[in-house]
Short mmCIF file of C-alpha atoms and ligand atoms in Angstrom, two decimals:
data_model
loop_
_atom_site.label_atom_id
_atom_site.label_comp_id
_atom_site.label_asym_id
_atom_site.label_seq_id
_atom_site.Cartn_x
_atom_site.Cartn_y
_atom_site.Cartn_z
CA MET A 1 -0.25 0.78 -0.08
CA GLU A 2 1.43 3.77 -0.63
CA TYR A 3 1.10 6.20 1.54
CA VAL A 4 0.59 10.18 0.57
CA THR A 5 2.02 11.04 4.00
CA ALA A 6 5.21 8.94 3.83
CA GLY A 7 8.23 10.03 4.93
CA ARG A 8 6.25 12.26 7.84
CA GLU A 9 5.89 12.17 11.45
CA PRO A 10 3.89 10.89 13.24
CA ALA A 11 5.20 8.13 11.15
CA LYS A 12 3.35 5.21 12.68
CA ALA A 13 0.09 7.67 13.56
CA LEU A 14 -0.27 8.58 9.88
CA ARG A 15 0.33 5.44 8.38
CA PHE A 16 -2.75 4.02 10.47
CA PHE A 17 -4.68 7.62 9.38
CA GLU A 18 -4.80 6.40 5.76
CA GLU A 19 -5.64 3.16 6.59
CA ILE A 20 -8.77 4.32 8.61
CA CYS A 21 -8.70 6.52 5.35
CA ARG A 22 -9.50 3.51 3.36
CA ILE A 23 -12.52 1.96 5.95
CA PRO A 24 -15.66 3.81 5.64
CA HIS A 25 -16.75 5.09 9.46
CA PRO A 26 -19.70 7.09 8.73
CA SER A 27 -21.70 7.62 11.67
CA GLY A 28 -23.71 4.86 12.88
CA ASN A 29 -21.75 2.45 10.22
CA GLU A 30 -18.56 1.76 12.40
CA GLU A 31 -19.21 -1.99 12.46
CA LYS A 32 -16.01 -2.30 9.48
CA ILE A 33 -13.39 -0.08 11.85
CA ALA A 34 -14.87 -2.07 15.00
CA ASP A 35 -13.85 -5.21 12.92
CA TYR A 36 -10.70 -3.71 11.74
CA LEU A 37 -9.58 -2.98 15.86
CA GLU A 38 -10.59 -5.97 17.01
CA ALA A 39 -8.10 -7.73 13.79
CA PHE A 40 -5.57 -5.28 14.97
CA ALA A 41 -5.50 -6.59 19.32
CA LYS A 42 -5.88 -9.74 17.81
CA GLU A 43 -2.53 -10.02 16.03
CA ARG A 44 -1.17 -8.92 18.91
CA GLY A 45 -2.64 -10.42 21.27
CA LEU A 46 -3.94 -7.52 23.25
CA GLU A 47 -6.91 -7.13 25.54
CA CYS A 48 -9.69 -6.19 23.32
CA LEU A 49 -13.96 -5.90 24.32
CA ARG A 50 -16.42 -4.97 21.51
CA ASP A 51 -20.15 -4.27 22.09
CA ALA A 52 -23.17 -4.68 20.82
CA SER A 53 -23.18 -0.43 19.83
CA ASN A 54 -19.34 -1.83 18.65
CA ASN A 55 -17.35 0.42 21.15
CA VAL A 56 -14.27 -1.66 21.26
CA VAL A 57 -11.71 -0.68 24.24
CA ILE A 58 -8.12 -2.27 24.03
CA LYS A 59 -5.90 -2.99 26.61
CA ARG A 60 -2.12 -2.83 27.01
CA PRO A 61 -0.12 -3.39 29.97
CA GLY A 62 2.48 -0.92 31.40
CA LYS A 63 3.89 0.37 34.42
CA GLY A 64 2.02 2.09 36.80
CA ALA A 65 -2.01 3.20 37.59
CA PRO A 66 -4.03 2.72 33.93
CA VAL A 67 -4.34 5.97 31.61
CA ILE A 68 -7.72 5.99 29.46
CA LEU A 69 -6.97 7.43 26.21
CA GLN A 70 -10.24 8.35 24.19
CA GLY A 71 -11.02 9.07 20.62
CA HIS A 72 -14.03 7.94 18.15
CA THR A 73 -14.33 5.99 15.61
CA ASP A 74 -17.29 8.04 13.51
CA MET A 75 -16.87 10.77 11.71
CA VAL A 76 -19.53 13.55 9.96
CA SER A 77 -19.99 12.86 6.42
CA ALA A 78 -19.70 15.77 4.13
CA VAL A 79 -19.24 16.26 -0.02
CA ALA A 80 -18.14 19.29 -1.65
CA PRO A 81 -21.01 20.12 -4.06
CA GLU A 82 -18.88 19.73 -7.17
CA LYS A 83 -18.82 15.99 -6.68
CA GLY A 84 -22.78 15.88 -7.62
CA VAL A 85 -23.45 13.47 -5.03
CA SER A 86 -27.35 13.44 -2.84
CA ASP A 87 -26.06 11.29 -0.73
CA ALA A 88 -22.93 12.05 1.46
CA LYS A 89 -23.25 9.32 3.64
CA ALA A 90 -23.99 7.16 1.23
CA TYR A 91 -21.17 7.62 -0.89
CA LEU A 92 -18.52 7.80 2.25
CA ALA A 93 -19.81 4.31 3.19
CA GLU A 94 -19.23 3.08 -0.59
CA HIS A 95 -16.31 4.97 -1.07
CA GLY A 96 -14.48 5.77 2.22
CA VAL A 97 -12.13 9.08 2.04
CA THR A 98 -8.82 9.44 -0.25
CA PRO A 99 -6.62 11.44 1.12
CA ILE A 100 -4.43 14.43 -0.15
CA LEU A 101 -1.45 16.02 0.71
CA ASP A 102 -1.20 19.71 0.15
CA GLY A 103 2.77 20.84 1.41
CA ASP A 104 2.07 20.70 6.00
CA TRP A 105 -1.49 19.80 5.52
CA LEU A 106 -3.86 16.66 4.61
CA HIS A 107 -7.35 17.09 3.60
CA ALA A 108 -9.42 14.53 1.47
CA ASP A 109 -10.56 14.36 -2.27
CA GLY A 110 -14.03 16.58 -1.91
CA THR A 111 -15.06 15.04 1.25
CA THR A 112 -14.77 15.05 5.36
CA LEU A 113 -11.17 13.76 6.49
CA GLY A 114 -12.61 12.47 9.04
CA ALA A 115 -9.85 13.55 10.94
CA ASP A 116 -12.01 14.14 13.14
CA ASP A 117 -11.82 11.93 14.97
CA GLY A 118 -9.77 9.40 13.19
CA VAL A 119 -6.51 11.49 14.08
CA ALA A 120 -7.30 10.11 17.72
CA VAL A 121 -7.81 6.23 16.35
CA ALA A 122 -4.52 6.49 14.30
CA LEU A 123 -2.58 7.51 17.43
CA MET A 124 -3.90 5.18 20.22
CA LEU A 125 -3.07 2.41 17.52
CA ALA A 126 0.30 3.68 16.95
CA LEU A 127 0.92 3.67 20.85
CA LEU A 128 -1.08 0.24 21.17
CA ASP A 129 1.53 -0.92 18.46
CA SER A 130 5.00 0.53 19.97
CA PRO A 131 5.76 -2.10 23.03
CA GLU A 132 8.99 -0.07 23.42
CA ILE A 133 7.81 3.15 24.15
CA GLU A 134 6.95 2.94 28.09
CA THR A 135 3.77 3.94 29.65
CA PRO A 136 1.37 2.98 32.27
CA ALA A 137 -1.06 0.82 31.75
CA LEU A 138 -2.84 1.98 29.05
CA GLU A 139 -6.69 1.51 28.44
CA CYS A 140 -8.01 2.71 24.73
CA VAL A 141 -11.41 3.64 24.73
CA PHE A 142 -12.60 4.09 20.55
CA THR A 143 -16.29 5.23 20.94
CA VAL A 144 -18.98 5.45 18.06
CA SER A 145 -21.54 7.75 17.11
CA GLU A 146 -19.79 11.03 18.91
CA GLU A 147 -21.10 13.01 15.77
CA VAL A 148 -24.99 11.83 16.41
CA GLY A 149 -25.36 12.57 20.26
CA LEU A 150 -22.93 11.13 21.74
CA ASP A 151 -24.67 7.35 21.59
CA GLY A 152 -21.29 5.57 22.38
CA ALA A 153 -20.14 6.75 25.20
CA LYS A 154 -23.75 6.80 26.67
CA ALA A 155 -23.43 3.05 26.11
CA LEU A 156 -20.49 2.25 27.32
CA ASP A 157 -19.91 -0.24 29.87
CA PRO A 158 -17.69 1.93 32.29
CA SER A 159 -16.76 -1.20 34.50
CA TRP A 160 -15.12 -2.03 31.55
CA LEU A 161 -12.06 0.12 32.66
CA GLN A 162 -9.99 1.01 35.97
CA GLY A 163 -8.14 4.00 34.95
CA ARG A 164 -9.06 7.48 36.32
CA ARG A 165 -7.08 9.24 34.52
CA MET A 166 -7.98 10.38 31.10
CA ILE A 167 -6.87 12.02 27.34
CA ASN A 168 -9.71 12.47 25.40
CA LEU A 169 -8.26 13.11 21.81
CA ASP A 170 -10.94 14.82 20.40
CA SER A 171 -10.18 18.94 20.43
CA GLU A 172 -8.93 20.63 17.36
CA SER A 173 -5.99 23.15 18.44
CA MET A 174 -2.78 22.02 19.39
CA GLY A 175 -1.36 24.47 22.61
CA SER A 176 -5.03 24.68 23.77
CA LEU A 177 -6.48 21.76 26.21
CA THR A 178 -10.09 21.63 26.96
CA VAL A 179 -10.58 21.76 30.81
CA SER A 180 -14.15 21.31 30.50
CA CYS A 181 -17.94 21.21 28.85
CA ALA A 182 -21.12 21.80 29.04
CA GLY A 183 -23.94 19.31 30.01
CA GLY A 184 -27.45 20.60 29.82
CA CYS A 185 -30.85 20.36 28.41
CA ARG A 186 -33.75 21.61 26.42
CA MET A 187 -37.12 23.08 28.06
CA LYS A 188 -40.15 23.62 26.28
CA LEU A 189 -42.36 26.39 27.96
CA GLU A 190 -46.16 26.11 26.74
CA ARG A 191 -49.51 27.47 27.09
CA GLU A 192 -52.53 27.53 25.75
CA PHE A 193 -54.23 30.99 24.99
CA ARG A 194 -58.21 31.47 24.47
CA PRO A 195 -59.64 33.35 21.77
CA ALA A 196 -59.80 37.45 22.06
CA PRO A 197 -63.25 38.53 22.64
CA TYR A 198 -63.54 40.38 19.24
CA GLU A 199 -63.34 40.25 16.01
CA PRO A 200 -60.20 41.53 14.56
CA LYS A 201 -60.70 44.41 11.41
CA TYR A 202 -56.55 45.81 11.43
CA ALA A 203 -53.33 44.28 11.94
CA LEU A 204 -49.69 44.97 12.36
CA ARG A 205 -47.08 42.87 11.61
CA VAL A 206 -43.55 42.86 13.12
CA ASP A 207 -40.65 41.77 11.31
CA ILE A 208 -36.97 40.84 12.30
CA SER A 209 -34.23 39.87 10.57
CA ASN A 210 -30.80 39.41 9.45
CA LEU A 211 -29.27 39.20 13.29
CA LYS A 212 -25.78 37.92 13.75
CA GLY A 213 -27.40 34.21 15.52
CA GLY A 214 -24.47 31.74 16.13
CA HIS A 215 -24.16 28.74 17.89
CA SER A 216 -26.09 28.80 21.07
CA GLY A 217 -22.62 27.40 22.96
CA GLY A 218 -19.99 29.45 20.96
CA ALA A 219 -21.23 32.20 20.48
CA ILE A 220 -23.61 32.69 23.71
CA ASP A 221 -21.04 34.69 25.51
CA LYS A 222 -21.16 37.72 22.39
CA PRO A 223 -23.20 40.56 22.06
CA HIS A 224 -25.64 39.26 19.89
CA THR A 225 -29.35 40.16 20.22
CA ASN A 226 -32.26 37.08 20.38
CA ALA A 227 -34.71 38.04 17.65
CA ILE A 228 -37.00 35.96 19.72
CA TRP A 229 -36.34 38.15 22.64
CA LEU A 230 -36.84 41.60 19.78
CA ALA A 231 -39.83 40.34 18.55
CA GLY A 232 -41.38 39.63 21.62
CA ARG A 233 -40.19 43.30 22.87
CA ILE A 234 -41.81 45.41 19.79
CA ALA A 235 -45.14 42.91 19.61
CA GLY A 236 -45.63 43.75 22.96
CA LEU A 237 -45.24 47.72 22.90
CA LEU A 238 -48.09 47.34 19.85
CA ARG A 239 -50.06 44.97 21.69
CA ILE A 240 -51.89 47.30 23.90
CA GLY A 241 -55.12 47.89 22.92
CA GLY A 242 -55.16 44.73 20.63
CA SER A 243 -54.14 40.88 20.93
CA LEU A 244 -51.39 38.36 19.08
CA ALA A 245 -52.26 36.43 16.45
CA TRP A 246 -49.41 34.74 16.22
CA ILE A 247 -45.39 34.87 16.78
CA ARG A 248 -42.69 32.20 15.59
CA GLY A 249 -39.11 32.46 15.12
CA GLY A 250 -35.69 30.72 15.08
CA GLU A 251 -34.53 27.10 13.88
CA ALA A 252 -33.05 25.27 16.38
CA ASP A 253 -32.91 25.06 20.28
CA ASN A 254 -28.67 25.28 19.61
CA ALA A 255 -28.83 28.20 17.68
CA ILE A 256 -29.67 32.05 18.81
CA PRO A 257 -32.45 33.19 16.45
CA ARG A 258 -31.49 35.50 13.50
CA SER A 259 -35.05 36.10 12.60
CA ALA A 260 -38.74 36.14 14.18
CA SER A 261 -42.26 37.74 13.16
CA ALA A 262 -45.94 38.46 15.02
CA LEU A 263 -48.64 39.78 13.91
CA VAL A 264 -51.05 41.67 16.62
CA CYS A 265 -54.54 42.84 15.77
CA TYR A 266 -56.89 44.99 16.57
CA PRO A 267 -60.60 45.88 16.78
CA ASN A 268 -60.36 49.71 15.62
CA GLU A 269 -58.20 51.29 13.24
CA ALA A 270 -57.58 54.06 16.43
CA LEU A 271 -55.97 51.93 18.21
CA MET A 272 -53.97 50.09 15.27
CA LEU A 273 -52.39 53.19 14.46
CA ALA A 274 -51.98 54.43 18.12
CA ALA A 275 -49.65 51.34 18.02
CA GLU A 276 -48.18 52.19 14.66
CA LYS A 277 -46.99 55.93 16.05
CA ARG A 278 -45.38 54.10 19.09
CA PHE A 279 -43.40 52.28 17.11
CA MET A 280 -42.63 55.46 14.77
CA ASP A 281 -41.88 57.11 17.58
CA LEU A 282 -39.21 54.64 18.39
CA LEU A 283 -37.14 55.25 14.66
CA PRO A 284 -34.63 55.30 14.05
CA LEU A 285 -34.77 52.00 15.79
CA GLU A 286 -30.74 50.60 16.12
CA VAL A 287 -30.01 46.98 17.50
CA GLU A 288 -27.07 47.00 19.85
CA GLY A 289 -24.47 45.57 17.83
CA GLU A 290 -26.55 44.17 15.09
CA PRO A 291 -25.38 46.68 12.43
CA THR A 292 -27.05 44.62 9.67
CA ALA A 293 -30.10 43.90 11.38
CA GLU A 294 -33.66 44.99 9.79
CA VAL A 295 -36.38 44.90 12.19
CA SER A 296 -40.33 46.89 10.46
CA VAL A 297 -43.64 46.67 11.50
CA THR A 298 -46.16 47.22 8.52
CA ARG A 299 -50.08 46.64 7.83
CA ALA A 300 -51.40 43.31 7.21
CA GLU A 301 -54.43 41.52 6.43
CA PRO A 302 -56.30 40.37 10.53
CA GLU A 303 -56.41 36.87 11.63
CA PRO A 304 -57.61 35.12 14.46
CA SER A 305 -56.20 36.32 17.23
CA TYR A 306 -56.18 35.42 21.57
CA ALA A 307 -56.82 36.96 24.77
CA ASP A 308 -54.10 37.37 27.59
CA THR A 309 -51.66 37.02 25.04
CA GLU A 310 -49.56 40.32 27.75
CA ASP A 311 -48.28 37.20 29.33
CA LEU A 312 -45.78 36.20 26.44
CA PHE A 313 -44.67 39.19 25.99
CA GLU A 314 -44.02 39.35 29.81
CA LEU A 315 -42.39 36.05 30.00
CA ILE A 316 -40.21 36.65 26.86
CA ALA A 317 -38.98 40.13 28.25
CA ASN A 318 -38.40 37.92 32.63
CA VAL A 319 -37.05 34.75 31.78
CA PRO A 320 -33.50 34.62 32.14
CA ARG A 321 -31.79 34.89 28.86
CA GLY A 322 -27.77 34.51 27.64
CA VAL A 323 -24.88 33.85 29.96
CA GLN A 324 -26.03 33.37 33.66
CA SER A 325 -22.59 33.20 34.84
CA LYS A 326 -18.43 32.82 34.14
CA ASN A 327 -15.96 31.35 36.23
CA GLU A 328 -13.79 34.59 36.55
CA GLN A 329 -10.53 33.33 37.24
CA GLN A 330 -10.51 31.47 33.80
CA GLY A 331 -12.70 33.38 32.04
CA PHE A 332 -14.78 31.07 30.42
CA VAL A 333 -18.92 30.68 30.61
CA VAL A 334 -19.91 28.26 33.34
CA THR A 335 -23.93 28.56 32.74
CA SER A 336 -26.07 29.65 29.87
CA LEU A 337 -29.82 28.96 28.18
CA ASN A 338 -30.94 30.56 24.45
CA CYS A 339 -34.72 30.54 23.37
CA GLY A 340 -34.26 29.24 20.14
CA VAL A 341 -37.25 28.80 18.54
CA ILE A 342 -40.92 30.52 19.42
CA LYS A 343 -44.13 28.74 17.58
CA SER A 344 -47.72 29.23 17.65
CA GLU A 345 -50.86 27.06 16.25
CA GLY A 346 -53.69 28.60 16.98
CA GLY A 347 -53.95 30.10 20.50
CA LYS A 348 -51.34 27.35 21.58
CA VAL A 349 -47.75 29.02 21.83
CA THR A 350 -44.32 27.28 22.65
CA LEU A 351 -41.25 28.31 23.21
CA THR A 352 -37.94 25.74 23.31
CA PHE A 353 -34.71 26.86 25.24
CA ALA A 354 -31.11 24.75 25.28
CA LEU A 355 -29.94 25.22 28.33
CA ARG A 356 -26.31 24.74 29.37
CA SER A 357 -23.75 24.91 32.33
CA SER A 358 -20.03 23.02 33.43
CA ILE A 359 -22.04 22.64 36.89
CA ALA A 360 -25.03 20.06 37.55
CA ALA A 361 -26.25 22.38 40.40
CA GLU A 362 -26.58 25.86 38.96
CA LEU A 363 -27.68 23.76 35.37
CA GLU A 364 -30.56 22.37 38.38
CA ALA A 365 -31.20 25.97 39.68
CA LEU A 366 -31.61 27.16 36.81
CA LYS A 367 -34.04 25.09 35.41
CA GLU A 368 -35.68 26.20 38.56
CA LYS A 369 -35.82 29.30 37.83
CA VAL A 370 -37.37 29.20 34.45
CA SER A 371 -39.88 26.67 36.08
CA LYS A 372 -41.36 29.05 37.79
CA CYS A 373 -41.17 32.06 35.66
CA ALA A 374 -43.03 29.82 33.14
CA GLU A 375 -45.50 29.22 35.76
CA SER A 376 -45.97 32.71 37.23
CA TYR A 377 -47.06 33.48 33.47
CA GLY A 378 -49.66 30.27 33.37
CA PHE A 379 -46.76 28.11 31.15
CA SER A 380 -46.12 24.71 31.72
CA ALA A 381 -42.26 23.78 31.31
CA GLU A 382 -41.16 20.86 30.91
CA PRO A 383 -37.49 19.32 30.34
CA GLY A 384 -35.75 17.27 28.44
CA ALA A 385 -33.24 14.51 28.51
CA GLN A 386 -30.07 16.11 29.88
CA TYR A 387 -26.49 15.42 28.83
CA PRO A 388 -23.64 15.94 31.87
CA GLY A 389 -21.37 18.53 32.01
CA TRP A 390 -17.59 18.43 32.73
CA ALA A 391 -17.19 20.82 35.64
CA TYR A 392 -13.56 22.59 35.75
CA ALA A 393 -11.29 21.32 38.05
CA GLU A 394 -9.23 23.17 40.64
CA VAL A 395 -7.19 20.13 41.16
CA SER A 396 -6.00 18.25 37.80
CA PRO A 397 -2.20 16.19 38.30
CA LEU A 398 -3.13 15.43 34.38
CA ARG A 399 -3.66 19.12 33.22
CA ASP A 400 -0.44 19.91 35.07
CA THR A 401 1.66 17.45 33.70
CA VAL A 402 0.48 18.34 30.13
CA CYS A 403 1.22 21.89 31.10
CA GLU A 404 4.55 20.95 32.42
CA VAL A 405 5.57 18.64 29.10
CA TRP A 406 4.01 21.23 27.06
CA HIS A 407 6.11 23.90 28.60
CA GLU A 408 9.17 22.06 28.32
CA MET A 409 8.93 21.33 24.87
CA THR A 410 8.04 24.48 22.89
CA GLY A 411 8.79 27.10 26.04
CA GLY A 412 5.34 28.84 25.95
CA THR A 413 2.33 28.06 27.69
CA MET A 414 -0.53 26.00 27.03
CA THR A 415 -3.85 27.83 27.20
CA VAL A 416 -6.78 25.93 28.49
CA PHE A 417 -9.94 26.38 27.81
CA SER A 418 -14.02 25.38 28.23
CA ILE A 419 -16.31 24.36 25.70
CA HIS A 420 -19.69 25.76 26.26
CA GLY A 421 -20.88 22.45 24.64
CA GLY A 422 -21.03 18.62 25.27
CA LEU A 423 -18.43 16.28 24.89
CA GLU A 424 -17.87 12.49 25.09
CA CYS A 425 -15.75 13.67 28.69
CA GLY A 426 -18.80 15.00 30.08
CA ILE A 427 -20.06 11.39 30.01
CA PHE A 428 -16.92 9.68 31.15
CA CYS A 429 -17.04 12.46 34.28
CA ASP A 430 -20.37 11.41 35.21
CA ARG A 431 -19.81 7.33 35.12
CA LEU A 432 -16.07 7.43 36.26
CA PRO A 433 -16.41 8.86 39.96
CA GLY A 434 -13.17 10.76 40.62
CA LEU A 435 -12.30 11.16 36.49
CA ASP A 436 -9.34 13.48 35.97
CA VAL A 437 -9.51 14.24 32.40
CA VAL A 438 -7.61 16.95 29.67
CA ALA A 439 -8.87 16.79 25.81
CA LEU A 440 -6.21 17.64 23.39
CA GLY A 441 -5.68 17.13 19.71
CA PRO A 442 -3.50 18.27 16.36
CA THR A 443 -4.76 21.64 14.67
CA THR A 444 -7.66 20.90 12.10
CA ARG A 445 -9.38 23.46 10.39
CA GLY A 446 -13.32 23.17 8.56
CA ALA A 447 -14.88 19.93 10.73
CA HIS A 448 -17.54 18.49 9.55
CA THR A 449 -17.13 20.26 5.78
CA PRO A 450 -15.50 19.03 2.81
CA GLU A 451 -12.83 21.52 3.84
CA GLU A 452 -11.64 19.83 6.71
CA ARG A 453 -7.87 19.63 6.95
CA LEU A 454 -4.93 18.37 9.15
CA TYR A 455 -1.83 20.44 9.92
CA LEU A 456 0.69 17.82 9.95
CA PRO A 457 3.65 19.33 12.16
CA SER A 458 0.57 19.90 14.89
CA TYR A 459 -0.09 16.05 14.92
CA ALA A 460 3.44 15.71 15.14
CA GLN A 461 3.62 17.39 18.32
CA THR A 462 0.67 15.64 19.34
CA TRP A 463 2.29 12.46 19.50
CA GLU A 464 5.42 13.91 20.95
CA LEU A 465 3.28 15.36 23.92
CA ILE A 466 1.00 12.44 24.53
CA VAL A 467 4.40 10.01 24.50
CA LYS A 468 5.95 12.55 27.04
CA VAL A 469 3.58 12.92 29.15
CA LEU A 470 2.78 8.69 29.22
CA GLY A 471 6.52 8.31 29.92
CA LYS A 472 5.70 11.04 33.26
CA LEU A 473 2.80 8.65 34.36
CA THR A 474 4.52 5.77 34.70
CA ASP A 475 5.98 6.46 37.97
CA LYS A 476 2.70 7.97 39.16
ZN1 LIG B 501 -15.25 14.77 16.92
#
């Protein structure tokens, strides 16, 4: 077999990486790669466990208390439009990935590369295949279906693992260390409104569009305005003397909504004109931090509308939103929430929120706060399934060791940061009490897109870092 990365470092890991590229492994199709891992372990006489979902654990004996290394075998399927492929997953399941070397970067031929998280799989295989490198006992964990909801990590039997130190290899920037992640849940608020006691004759329509939006994990601390909140505020101002027919906005609970609309109806022209004037008085309306925002109020056809909707506007104005707490020392967001979607069907209005926190108690308190607020305006509140977070550990010998080795290698300081979203680490922390964990990985760009690429020098650094860290852990 020919390797496009021949002559590049880390040689052994890159060879395994290229082998994995030939084995199709989109999320949900991890059987072949699990077969490959099992055969790999068998050939080398290593202990191997495999479960019904195709999670695989391979163990290597060593010197000192076991260390868990972990990455996921599945990859996101995305294909460049010029390939003219309608089903990206089927295409990747059939063809696998063709890696192409471009200077220091490795990318694929018009598809995702699967460096996320094939680099972890390959690195663990290279270590398991290098008995000459002295390490503690290793428990290499290969999980499935990370990309579709951390399903493999959730299904894995924690009793298979004895280690209480874990290095997750699914971060995308060498030189930075992930040290915490958020847990969270969705929350649905709902209320049925009764029809308004008059027939609406006039109506004003509110439209908000072109806000910046962004992911409710990564962008929640940016000064981006939530379109649902803004539409609620403006419709609430117009509602006096009228009543709401409908309100809708947003697309997903985990995205900050960029647009929203509402229709407010009036029994007579005078009330509509008064409302219109209240809006005119606001002009020119500038939305802070949102130079491209478009906000309009236009006359529209009336539709059946509903009474007591001031409760909805009060709820939108008063329910907590955005960042709720930060880690002052490290500067990252600990707890936040985002109202991502609002819908109304007939008189029934539903709002969906994404709540996040790396600290379980703060998430509970936030759920409580949102529920109380919902109830006080006559809404029901229903939390959805919860995924666990990974709280920042004040004391982490593993984190200290990694930072120390990085300093020895580069003379620089490792930056530590927190992901305000779910990671497999959260599940492992929840299942393995007292787990000391860090997440790291080589520098990649364009994850989950056909532009995905891996910076080879950073992969060599990842290898060196892991080997040196494991070397230090042999006497602990
Ligand atoms: Zn990943």
